[in-house]
Amino acid sequence: MPPFSRSELLAARQCECRAWLHLRPRPTSQTATIELPVKGVGGPRPEDIAEVRSLARALHPGGITIAQTGTWEDRANRTRAAMARPEVAAIFDATFVADDVAVRAGILARDGKGWIVAESKVANTVGEAQELDVAAVGWVAAGAGVAVTGLRLLHLDRDYTRGDGPVDPAQLFAQSEVPFVDFGDDRERLLRVAAAGVEPSVTPGAQCSSPRACPFQDHCIPDPGPYSVHLLPGGGRLQQELLKRGISDVRKVPSELRTNPTQQHAIWAITEGKEYIGQGLAPTLGRMAWPLRFVDFEACNPAVPRWPGGRPFEQVPTQWSIHTLSLGGQLSHEQFLHLEDSDPRMAFARSLVSACGNEGTILVYGAFEATIVRQLAARFPELWGDLDQVHDRIVDFQPILRDHYYHPALRGSFSMKAVLAAVCPDLGYGDLAIQDGFTAARVWLRLVDGGTGREERERLKNQLLAYCARDSLAMVKVREALMRRGGISNVG
Ligand code: SF4
């Protein structure tokens, strides 16, 4: 049987059941073959991972890389041979096998008395999960006889600002020391779970989300049912209090805890099984200055700043879509998409100012657009006045809905996708290639990548335009439907 991996060791540390589910595809007669749902967990882009890794390795010029071919033992032997050469100061992808576990160290750097194990992370903060990653590598390396003198994490320094030239790795990374951890008990647990014939019985709890979100939550955590207090919006504190009192049914929430208006509306809607429309909703939507511009932005946030003046993971707006509803009921659409691999912000800001004009209401959904406009104004003093008047006309649709609307189908979420599905179920995102902002950011980076061919660029461009346009159209349609249900004309 091949050795266990680091992720299997860490799964055993987090939860026996997670380890069992993780091991399930292993080719042993003792593991089940049922298909389990695995919740998708978004992670860094492969391109970001490769770039960060390469920049971290640039901190160790002359380091040699262990080829990842052959068996784990082959790679471990190559690593040992490289470590025996005194002129080798750093080894990349150093491989170790000990106590039935195999690991790969991103960076193994020689220091005076031994070796430092280091890992680079595509993140600007690190926590327990990332520390355990490198600690597990250090534990196995020490078990294989390496004198491990330190464990180190490299992550992107959020204060780093790229200059005019190439990225400087010495400035880009922040480094932190990581404590050593003994994984002996976790290894024992892993061996026990691997030998078990049935899935361990584990009650879901804090371990399901810490130190890492478990991908098997859909398997273990039952559907809460239509009256669960877990379906209340923004209910963290309320839910804790209710669960402390043993109350899991929305219909049994005592009156003294029904103080938050949004939760009151939700309790009513869930209990009655129908939507709640507050009397103030339609008048609030109806008293806005015309024309109404429904505005949505998309942005990318590359891990390593791509252009001078950029910072790690900074949100850089790349496109906007504006649906404009005139007083007479006419709907028109304008859009902007930056198509070059260059900083889009100036072109974005200028085109936005021009499209927004200087009158009417700018309706957005959430705080993102107003934040971006503020950042653009701070960045471009010459556009400050224009962007400031755009900012002053922004009205956030989301808190209006929170104050005046609830539908049981929202299941606690006021995201535009949840609201659209509840209010206008015929207009969803199911027909689009891109269905969320996270994907849109990745697609934009692919669109402007020099290696993307013309046809592919055209396809990606159309996908991005369609997605952003749907986001702004969604607001138009939700407003229209709610105005109608509130008995007020959609137009002036
Ligand atoms: S969801 Fe929770 S209980 Fe289930 S495997 Fe994951 S950590 Fe264990």
Short mmCIF file of C-alpha atoms and ligand atoms in Angstrom, two decimals:
data_model
loop_
_atom_site.label_atom_id
_atom_site.label_comp_id
_atom_site.label_asym_id
_atom_site.label_seq_id
_atom_site.Cartn_x
_atom_site.Cartn_y
_atom_site.Cartn_z
CA MET A 1 0.00 0.00 0.00
CA PRO A 2 1.38 3.47 -0.82
CA PRO A 3 2.16 5.76 2.11
CA PHE A 4 -0.49 8.10 3.42
CA SER A 5 -0.40 11.72 2.33
CA ARG A 6 -0.14 14.88 4.36
CA SER A 7 -3.76 15.75 3.65
CA GLU A 8 -4.85 12.34 4.93
CA LEU A 9 -2.83 12.85 8.10
CA LEU A 10 -4.40 16.29 8.59
CA ALA A 11 -7.87 14.92 7.86
CA ALA A 12 -7.36 12.37 10.66
CA ARG A 13 -6.31 15.17 13.00
CA GLN A 14 -9.50 17.09 12.21
CA CYS A 15 -12.06 14.26 12.29
CA GLU A 16 -12.03 10.46 12.03
CA CYS A 17 -15.00 10.53 9.71
CA ARG A 18 -13.31 13.04 7.42
CA ALA A 19 -10.27 10.78 7.25
CA TRP A 20 -12.46 7.79 6.48
CA LEU A 21 -14.28 9.62 3.69
CA HIS A 22 -10.96 10.95 2.40
CA LEU A 23 -9.50 7.47 2.28
CA ARG A 24 -12.59 5.93 0.72
CA PRO A 25 -11.29 5.79 -2.88
CA ARG A 26 -8.17 3.92 -1.77
CA PRO A 27 -7.99 0.50 -3.42
CA THR A 28 -8.52 -1.65 -0.36
CA SER A 29 -11.13 -4.29 0.25
CA GLN A 30 -12.07 -2.57 3.48
CA THR A 31 -13.33 0.70 2.11
CA ALA A 32 -16.77 1.39 0.75
CA THR A 33 -17.43 2.44 -2.84
CA ILE A 34 -20.48 4.65 -2.39
CA GLU A 35 -20.52 8.02 -4.16
CA LEU A 36 -20.52 10.94 -1.75
CA PRO A 37 -21.26 14.57 -2.49
CA VAL A 38 -18.19 16.72 -2.04
CA LYS A 39 -18.92 20.40 -1.57
CA GLY A 40 -16.80 22.51 -3.89
CA VAL A 41 -14.37 24.67 -1.95
CA GLY A 42 -12.99 27.63 -3.89
CA GLY A 43 -9.24 27.95 -3.78
CA PRO A 44 -6.48 29.98 -5.36
CA ARG A 45 -6.07 29.98 -9.13
CA PRO A 46 -3.46 27.49 -10.37
CA GLU A 47 -1.67 30.41 -12.07
CA ASP A 48 -1.46 32.27 -8.74
CA ILE A 49 -0.13 29.17 -7.00
CA ALA A 50 2.56 28.71 -9.64
CA GLU A 51 3.59 32.38 -9.60
CA VAL A 52 3.77 32.60 -5.81
CA ARG A 53 5.74 29.36 -5.61
CA SER A 54 8.19 30.54 -8.22
CA LEU A 55 8.69 33.91 -6.46
CA ALA A 56 9.20 32.18 -3.10
CA ARG A 57 11.83 29.95 -4.65
CA ALA A 58 13.56 32.97 -6.12
CA LEU A 59 14.47 33.84 -2.52
CA HIS A 60 16.86 30.87 -2.68
CA PRO A 61 18.94 31.34 -5.82
CA GLY A 62 20.78 28.18 -6.80
CA GLY A 63 18.24 25.88 -5.12
CA ILE A 64 17.68 22.57 -6.88
CA THR A 65 14.35 20.91 -7.57
CA ILE A 66 13.64 17.24 -6.91
CA ALA A 67 11.95 15.69 -9.94
CA GLN A 68 8.50 14.37 -9.05
CA THR A 69 8.82 11.14 -10.98
CA GLY A 70 8.94 7.55 -9.83
CA THR A 71 7.78 6.32 -6.45
CA TRP A 72 7.78 8.25 -3.21
CA GLU A 73 10.88 6.29 -2.22
CA ASP A 74 12.63 7.30 -5.47
CA ARG A 75 11.99 10.96 -4.70
CA ALA A 76 13.05 10.55 -1.08
CA ASN A 77 16.30 8.96 -2.24
CA ARG A 78 16.93 11.85 -4.62
CA THR A 79 16.27 14.27 -1.78
CA ARG A 80 18.76 12.49 0.49
CA ALA A 81 21.38 12.61 -2.27
CA ALA A 82 20.83 16.34 -2.77
CA MET A 83 21.07 17.02 0.97
CA ALA A 84 24.41 15.22 1.05
CA ARG A 85 25.92 17.76 -1.35
CA PRO A 86 27.37 20.57 0.80
CA GLU A 87 27.12 23.12 -2.00
CA VAL A 88 23.30 22.73 -2.14
CA ALA A 89 21.81 25.49 0.00
CA ALA A 90 18.13 24.87 -0.81
CA ILE A 91 16.03 22.05 -2.19
CA PHE A 92 12.59 22.48 -3.72
CA ASP A 93 9.97 19.71 -3.54
CA ALA A 94 12.15 17.78 -1.09
CA THR A 95 10.40 14.50 -0.35
CA PHE A 96 10.33 12.48 2.86
CA VAL A 97 8.70 9.22 3.89
CA ALA A 98 8.47 8.19 7.52
CA ASP A 99 5.97 6.31 9.68
CA ASP A 100 3.79 5.40 6.66
CA VAL A 101 3.36 9.05 5.67
CA ALA A 102 4.95 10.79 2.67
CA VAL A 103 5.29 14.56 2.34
CA ARG A 104 6.82 17.11 0.03
CA ALA A 105 8.46 20.27 1.38
CA GLY A 106 8.06 23.27 -0.93
CA ILE A 107 11.37 24.68 0.28
CA LEU A 108 14.05 23.00 2.37
CA ALA A 109 16.73 25.55 3.21
CA ARG A 110 20.03 24.73 4.83
CA ASP A 111 20.87 26.74 7.92
CA GLY A 112 23.83 26.49 10.30
CA LYS A 113 22.80 23.36 12.20
CA GLY A 114 20.25 21.68 9.97
CA TRP A 115 17.37 22.51 7.65
CA ILE A 116 14.42 24.88 7.68
CA VAL A 117 11.16 23.62 6.20
CA ALA A 118 9.25 26.43 4.48
CA GLU A 119 6.01 26.69 2.52
CA SER A 120 4.60 29.58 0.52
CA LYS A 121 0.89 30.31 0.64
CA VAL A 122 -1.31 32.19 -1.78
CA ALA A 123 -2.82 34.30 0.99
CA ASN A 124 -2.15 37.53 2.80
CA THR A 125 -2.90 36.02 6.19
CA VAL A 126 -2.21 32.57 7.56
CA GLY A 127 -3.79 30.72 10.43
CA GLU A 128 -3.87 27.36 12.13
CA ALA A 129 -4.68 25.41 8.96
CA GLN A 130 -1.63 26.72 7.11
CA GLU A 131 0.59 26.27 10.16
CA LEU A 132 -0.46 22.64 10.43
CA ASP A 133 0.41 22.13 6.75
CA VAL A 134 4.03 23.05 7.29
CA ALA A 135 4.20 21.47 10.76
CA ALA A 136 3.11 18.12 9.30
CA VAL A 137 5.88 18.31 6.70
CA GLY A 138 8.40 19.15 9.43
CA TRP A 139 7.18 16.24 11.60
CA VAL A 140 7.57 13.69 8.80
CA ALA A 141 10.95 15.14 7.75
CA ALA A 142 12.17 14.89 11.35
CA GLY A 143 10.85 11.31 11.46
CA ALA A 144 12.94 10.60 8.36
CA GLY A 145 16.05 11.73 10.24
CA VAL A 146 16.36 15.33 9.08
CA ALA A 147 17.60 17.88 11.62
CA VAL A 148 14.70 20.30 11.25
CA THR A 149 15.74 23.54 12.92
CA GLY A 150 12.72 25.64 12.02
CA LEU A 151 9.34 25.76 10.32
CA ARG A 152 8.43 28.81 8.30
CA LEU A 153 5.41 30.14 6.42
CA LEU A 154 5.72 32.68 3.62
CA HIS A 155 2.63 34.63 2.72
CA LEU A 156 1.95 37.77 0.72
CA ASP A 157 2.52 40.99 2.61
CA ARG A 158 -0.69 43.02 2.27
CA ASP A 159 1.34 46.25 2.59
CA TYR A 160 3.58 45.46 -0.36
CA THR A 161 3.14 47.82 -3.30
CA ARG A 162 4.59 46.87 -6.63
CA GLY A 163 7.03 49.35 -8.11
CA ASP A 164 7.60 50.08 -11.78
CA GLY A 165 9.83 47.06 -12.33
CA PRO A 166 9.33 43.36 -11.69
CA VAL A 167 7.96 42.06 -8.40
CA ASP A 168 10.59 41.97 -5.66
CA PRO A 169 10.19 38.64 -3.77
CA ALA A 170 12.14 39.93 -0.77
CA GLN A 171 9.49 42.65 -0.32
CA LEU A 172 6.47 40.65 -1.47
CA PHE A 173 6.58 38.00 1.24
CA ALA A 174 6.00 38.24 4.96
CA GLN A 175 7.45 35.33 6.91
CA SER A 176 6.34 33.77 10.17
CA GLU A 177 7.81 31.04 12.36
CA VAL A 178 5.58 28.03 12.98
CA PRO A 179 5.60 25.90 16.15
CA PHE A 180 6.49 22.21 15.96
CA VAL A 181 3.58 19.78 16.39
CA ASP A 182 3.62 16.07 17.29
CA PHE A 183 1.32 14.19 14.89
CA GLY A 184 1.89 10.79 16.51
CA ASP A 185 -1.69 10.41 17.76
CA ASP A 186 -3.07 11.58 14.41
CA ARG A 187 -1.03 8.98 12.59
CA GLU A 188 -2.39 6.26 14.91
CA ARG A 189 -5.92 7.49 14.27
CA LEU A 190 -5.29 7.45 10.53
CA LEU A 191 -4.08 3.85 10.62
CA ARG A 192 -7.10 2.84 12.70
CA VAL A 193 -9.54 4.58 10.37
CA ALA A 194 -7.88 3.06 7.30
CA ALA A 195 -8.39 -0.40 8.75
CA ALA A 196 -12.01 0.26 9.76
CA GLY A 197 -14.67 -1.47 7.70
CA VAL A 198 -17.43 1.03 8.38
CA GLU A 199 -17.71 4.76 8.48
CA PRO A 200 -16.92 6.10 11.97
CA SER A 201 -19.87 7.66 13.73
CA VAL A 202 -19.01 11.27 14.46
CA THR A 203 -21.38 14.03 15.56
CA PRO A 204 -20.90 17.15 13.43
CA GLY A 205 -19.60 20.07 15.42
CA ALA A 206 -16.91 22.72 15.50
CA GLN A 207 -14.49 20.37 13.74
CA CYS A 208 -16.59 20.61 10.56
CA SER A 209 -15.40 24.14 9.91
CA SER A 210 -12.09 24.38 11.78
CA PRO A 211 -9.22 24.50 11.16
CA ARG A 212 -10.49 23.96 7.58
CA ALA A 213 -14.01 23.77 6.18
CA CYS A 214 -14.69 20.07 5.69
CA PRO A 215 -15.76 19.19 2.15
CA PHE A 216 -18.11 16.44 3.41
CA GLN A 217 -20.61 18.66 5.21
CA ASP A 218 -23.42 17.80 2.81
CA HIS A 219 -22.88 14.15 3.67
CA CYS A 220 -22.85 14.56 7.45
CA ILE A 221 -25.07 17.50 8.27
CA PRO A 222 -28.74 16.81 7.63
CA ASP A 223 -30.95 19.29 5.81
CA PRO A 224 -32.25 21.61 8.55
CA GLY A 225 -35.88 21.38 7.39
CA PRO A 226 -38.19 24.26 6.48
CA TYR A 227 -38.65 25.64 10.03
CA SER A 228 -35.05 25.47 11.24
CA VAL A 229 -33.66 28.48 13.09
CA HIS A 230 -30.57 28.00 10.90
CA LEU A 231 -32.62 29.56 8.10
CA LEU A 232 -32.95 32.92 9.85
CA PRO A 233 -30.99 35.77 8.24
CA GLY A 234 -28.03 37.22 10.14
CA GLY A 235 -28.94 34.95 13.01
CA GLY A 236 -25.55 34.05 14.48
CA ARG A 237 -26.15 35.45 17.96
CA LEU A 238 -29.87 34.66 17.95
CA GLN A 239 -29.23 31.10 16.80
CA GLN A 240 -26.71 30.56 19.57
CA GLU A 241 -29.19 31.80 22.17
CA LEU A 242 -31.98 29.65 20.73
CA LEU A 243 -29.85 26.54 20.57
CA LYS A 244 -28.74 27.19 24.16
CA ARG A 245 -32.43 27.16 25.11
CA GLY A 246 -33.01 24.03 23.06
CA ILE A 247 -35.14 25.83 20.46
CA SER A 248 -34.52 24.73 16.89
CA ASP A 249 -37.92 25.58 15.36
CA VAL A 250 -38.52 29.11 14.06
CA ARG A 251 -42.17 28.92 15.16
CA LYS A 252 -41.11 28.54 18.78
CA VAL A 253 -38.88 31.61 18.98
CA PRO A 254 -40.09 33.47 22.11
CA SER A 255 -41.37 37.00 21.62
CA GLU A 256 -38.65 38.58 23.77
CA LEU A 257 -36.07 37.37 21.22
CA ARG A 258 -38.01 38.69 18.23
CA THR A 259 -36.41 42.12 18.35
CA ASN A 260 -34.66 42.38 14.99
CA PRO A 261 -37.14 43.55 12.27
CA THR A 262 -35.48 41.51 9.49
CA GLN A 263 -35.69 38.39 11.62
CA GLN A 264 -39.29 39.21 12.56
CA HIS A 265 -40.20 39.35 8.88
CA ALA A 266 -38.33 36.10 8.26
CA ILE A 267 -40.07 34.32 11.16
CA TRP A 268 -43.43 35.46 9.83
CA ALA A 269 -42.63 34.39 6.24
CA ILE A 270 -41.22 31.00 7.26
CA THR A 271 -44.13 30.31 9.60
CA GLU A 272 -46.76 31.32 7.05
CA GLY A 273 -44.90 29.78 4.12
CA LYS A 274 -45.28 32.92 2.00
CA GLU A 275 -43.39 36.07 1.21
CA TYR A 276 -43.45 39.14 3.42
CA ILE A 277 -43.71 42.53 1.71
CA GLY A 278 -43.53 45.46 4.07
CA GLN A 279 -45.80 48.43 3.38
CA GLY A 280 -42.78 50.69 3.07
CA LEU A 281 -41.10 48.74 0.27
CA ALA A 282 -42.85 50.05 -2.82
CA PRO A 283 -42.94 53.70 -1.64
CA THR A 284 -39.23 53.52 -0.79
CA LEU A 285 -38.41 52.13 -4.22
CA GLY A 286 -40.80 54.59 -5.86
CA ARG A 287 -39.38 57.79 -4.42
CA MET A 288 -35.99 57.65 -6.14
CA ALA A 289 -34.79 60.34 -8.53
CA TRP A 290 -35.06 59.49 -12.24
CA PRO A 291 -33.56 58.04 -14.32
CA LEU A 292 -32.75 54.87 -12.43
CA ARG A 293 -29.37 53.35 -13.28
CA PHE A 294 -28.92 49.77 -12.15
CA VAL A 295 -25.18 49.32 -11.87
CA ASP A 296 -23.01 46.26 -11.38
CA PHE A 297 -19.20 45.97 -11.30
CA GLU A 298 -16.93 42.99 -11.70
CA ALA A 299 -13.33 42.95 -10.51
CA CYS A 300 -10.26 40.77 -10.42
CA ASN A 301 -7.91 40.42 -7.47
CA PRO A 302 -4.70 38.68 -8.56
CA ALA A 303 -2.59 37.38 -5.70
CA VAL A 304 0.60 38.97 -7.02
CA PRO A 305 0.08 42.60 -8.11
CA ARG A 306 0.03 42.67 -11.87
CA TRP A 307 0.69 46.36 -12.51
CA PRO A 308 2.76 49.12 -10.89
CA GLY A 309 1.12 50.56 -7.78
CA GLY A 310 -0.88 47.37 -7.11
CA ARG A 311 -1.03 45.38 -3.88
CA PRO A 312 -1.61 41.65 -3.25
CA PHE A 313 -5.25 40.62 -3.73
CA GLU A 314 -6.30 44.19 -4.39
CA GLN A 315 -9.74 44.38 -6.02
CA VAL A 316 -9.27 45.95 -9.44
CA PRO A 317 -12.51 46.76 -11.31
CA THR A 318 -12.52 45.34 -14.82
CA GLN A 319 -16.05 45.80 -16.14
CA TRP A 320 -19.38 47.41 -15.48
CA SER A 321 -22.92 47.00 -16.73
CA ILE A 322 -25.61 49.68 -16.47
CA HIS A 323 -29.29 49.20 -17.23
CA THR A 324 -31.01 52.58 -17.29
CA LEU A 325 -34.76 52.92 -16.77
CA SER A 326 -36.15 56.26 -17.89
CA LEU A 327 -39.17 58.01 -16.39
CA GLY A 328 -41.23 56.90 -19.38
CA GLY A 329 -40.37 53.23 -18.82
CA GLN A 330 -37.71 52.83 -21.52
CA LEU A 331 -34.89 50.45 -20.63
CA SER A 332 -31.44 50.81 -22.20
CA HIS A 333 -28.13 49.10 -21.56
CA GLU A 334 -24.47 50.17 -21.61
CA GLN A 335 -21.40 48.21 -20.67
CA PHE A 336 -17.64 48.39 -20.34
CA LEU A 337 -15.09 45.59 -20.34
CA HIS A 338 -11.35 46.16 -20.23
CA LEU A 339 -9.74 43.92 -22.82
CA GLU A 340 -6.02 44.47 -22.31
CA ASP A 341 -3.56 43.14 -19.76
CA SER A 342 -3.07 46.59 -18.28
CA ASP A 343 -4.43 48.41 -15.24
CA PRO A 344 -8.11 48.94 -16.14
CA ARG A 345 -8.89 51.55 -13.50
CA MET A 346 -8.52 54.80 -15.40
CA ALA A 347 -10.51 53.58 -18.43
CA PHE A 348 -13.08 52.06 -16.09
CA ALA A 349 -13.47 55.27 -14.09
CA ARG A 350 -13.71 57.57 -17.12
CA SER A 351 -16.27 55.39 -18.89
CA LEU A 352 -18.30 55.00 -15.70
CA VAL A 353 -18.46 58.74 -15.07
CA SER A 354 -19.56 59.33 -18.63
CA ALA A 355 -22.25 56.63 -18.52
CA CYS A 356 -23.64 57.72 -15.15
CA GLY A 357 -24.26 61.31 -16.25
CA ASN A 358 -25.04 63.74 -13.48
CA GLU A 359 -28.62 63.08 -12.56
CA GLY A 360 -30.79 60.27 -11.31
CA THR A 361 -30.30 57.39 -8.92
CA ILE A 362 -27.51 54.84 -9.14
CA LEU A 363 -28.86 51.60 -7.75
CA VAL A 364 -26.38 48.93 -6.68
CA TYR A 365 -26.68 45.73 -4.71
CA GLY A 366 -24.31 45.57 -1.74
CA ALA A 367 -21.44 47.80 -0.63
CA PHE A 368 -18.90 46.76 -3.27
CA GLU A 369 -19.63 49.34 -5.97
CA ALA A 370 -19.58 52.32 -3.60
CA THR A 371 -16.27 51.13 -2.15
CA ILE A 372 -14.72 50.83 -5.60
CA VAL A 373 -15.92 54.31 -6.59
CA ARG A 374 -14.38 55.74 -3.41
CA GLN A 375 -11.08 53.97 -4.13
CA LEU A 376 -11.04 55.25 -7.71
CA ALA A 377 -11.69 58.79 -6.51
CA ALA A 378 -8.77 58.53 -4.09
CA ARG A 379 -6.53 57.13 -6.83
CA PHE A 380 -7.35 59.67 -9.52
CA PRO A 381 -7.54 63.20 -8.07
CA GLU A 382 -8.37 64.57 -11.52
CA LEU A 383 -11.61 62.53 -11.48
CA TRP A 384 -12.39 63.08 -7.82
CA GLY A 385 -15.24 65.54 -8.37
CA ASP A 386 -16.95 63.40 -11.03
CA LEU A 387 -16.59 60.20 -9.04
CA ASP A 388 -17.72 61.92 -5.87
CA GLN A 389 -21.00 62.96 -7.45
CA VAL A 390 -21.46 59.40 -8.74
CA HIS A 391 -20.83 58.13 -5.21
CA ASP A 392 -23.33 60.59 -3.72
CA ARG A 393 -26.10 59.24 -5.98
CA ILE A 394 -25.54 55.59 -5.10
CA VAL A 395 -28.41 53.84 -3.33
CA ASP A 396 -27.88 50.33 -2.04
CA PHE A 397 -30.87 48.12 -2.87
CA GLN A 398 -29.86 45.35 -0.43
CA PRO A 399 -30.61 47.09 2.91
CA ILE A 400 -33.94 48.24 1.48
CA LEU A 401 -34.85 44.59 0.92
CA ARG A 402 -33.55 43.61 4.35
CA ASP A 403 -35.81 46.22 5.91
CA HIS A 404 -38.95 45.45 3.94
CA TYR A 405 -38.90 42.01 2.35
CA TYR A 406 -38.51 38.33 3.06
CA HIS A 407 -39.28 35.10 1.24
CA PRO A 408 -38.86 31.60 2.73
CA ALA A 409 -36.83 30.62 -0.35
CA LEU A 410 -34.10 33.08 0.67
CA ARG A 411 -33.03 30.58 3.38
CA GLY A 412 -31.32 33.36 5.29
CA SER A 413 -29.45 34.87 2.34
CA PHE A 414 -29.96 38.31 0.80
CA SER A 415 -27.54 37.69 -2.07
CA MET A 416 -28.91 38.89 -5.41
CA LYS A 417 -28.95 35.31 -6.67
CA ALA A 418 -31.13 34.22 -3.75
CA VAL A 419 -33.41 37.24 -4.14
CA LEU A 420 -33.76 36.75 -7.89
CA ALA A 421 -34.61 33.08 -7.46
CA ALA A 422 -37.28 34.00 -4.91
CA VAL A 423 -38.78 37.04 -6.65
CA CYS A 424 -38.24 36.29 -10.35
CA PRO A 425 -37.71 32.52 -10.59
CA ASP A 426 -37.90 32.68 -14.41
CA LEU A 427 -34.76 34.81 -14.64
CA GLY A 428 -31.84 32.94 -13.15
CA TYR A 429 -28.20 32.43 -14.03
CA GLY A 430 -28.57 28.80 -15.14
CA ASP A 431 -28.20 29.62 -18.84
CA LEU A 432 -24.90 31.49 -18.37
CA ALA A 433 -21.40 30.06 -18.62
CA ILE A 434 -20.31 32.31 -15.72
CA GLN A 435 -22.55 32.24 -12.68
CA ASP A 436 -20.57 33.97 -9.94
CA GLY A 437 -18.11 36.82 -9.44
CA PHE A 438 -15.31 34.51 -8.35
CA THR A 439 -15.41 32.75 -11.72
CA ALA A 440 -15.78 36.06 -13.56
CA ALA A 441 -12.52 37.29 -11.98
CA ARG A 442 -10.70 34.17 -13.11
CA VAL A 443 -12.16 34.34 -16.60
CA TRP A 444 -11.10 37.97 -17.01
CA LEU A 445 -7.51 37.07 -16.14
CA ARG A 446 -7.67 34.32 -18.75
CA LEU A 447 -9.18 36.73 -21.28
CA VAL A 448 -6.27 39.17 -21.02
CA ASP A 449 -3.59 36.51 -20.81
CA GLY A 450 -1.28 36.80 -23.79
CA GLY A 451 -1.47 33.06 -24.40
CA THR A 452 -5.23 33.03 -24.98
CA GLY A 453 -6.16 32.68 -28.66
CA ARG A 454 -8.45 35.06 -30.54
CA GLU A 455 -11.46 32.73 -30.68
CA GLU A 456 -11.18 31.84 -27.02
CA ARG A 457 -10.89 35.54 -26.14
CA GLU A 458 -14.07 36.29 -28.03
CA ARG A 459 -15.88 33.48 -26.24
CA LEU A 460 -14.66 34.64 -22.82
CA LYS A 461 -15.51 38.24 -23.58
CA ASN A 462 -19.09 37.33 -24.43
CA GLN A 463 -19.40 35.21 -21.29
CA LEU A 464 -18.21 38.08 -19.11
CA LEU A 465 -20.50 40.63 -20.76
CA ALA A 466 -23.48 38.31 -20.39
CA TYR A 467 -22.78 37.68 -16.70
CA CYS A 468 -22.36 41.31 -15.68
CA ALA A 469 -25.41 42.35 -17.73
CA ARG A 470 -27.49 39.71 -15.94
CA ASP A 471 -26.45 41.08 -12.56
CA SER A 472 -27.65 44.58 -13.38
CA LEU A 473 -30.78 43.30 -15.16
CA ALA A 474 -31.60 41.20 -12.09
CA MET A 475 -31.98 44.40 -10.07
CA VAL A 476 -34.29 45.88 -12.71
CA LYS A 477 -36.51 42.82 -12.67
CA VAL A 478 -36.60 42.43 -8.89
CA ARG A 479 -37.55 46.07 -8.45
CA GLU A 480 -40.20 45.82 -11.15
CA ALA A 481 -41.75 42.68 -9.62
CA LEU A 482 -41.78 44.12 -6.12
CA MET A 483 -43.26 47.44 -7.25
CA ARG A 484 -46.03 45.54 -8.98
CA ARG A 485 -46.71 43.38 -5.94
CA GLY A 486 -46.75 46.53 -3.81
CA GLY A 487 -49.40 47.97 -6.12
CA ILE A 488 -47.25 50.81 -7.49
CA SER A 489 -46.40 51.46 -11.11
CA ASN A 490 -42.93 50.38 -12.16
CA VAL A 491 -42.32 53.71 -13.86
CA GLY A 492 -42.89 57.30 -12.86
S1 SF4 B 1 -18.60 17.21 8.10
FE1 SF4 B 1 -17.85 17.20 10.20
S2 SF4 B 1 -18.36 15.22 11.01
FE2 SF4 B 1 -18.53 15.07 8.80
S3 SF4 B 1 -16.56 14.35 8.09
FE3 SF4 B 1 -16.48 16.53 8.03
S4 SF4 B 1 -15.63 17.16 9.96
FE4 SF4 B 1 -16.29 15.05 10.20
#
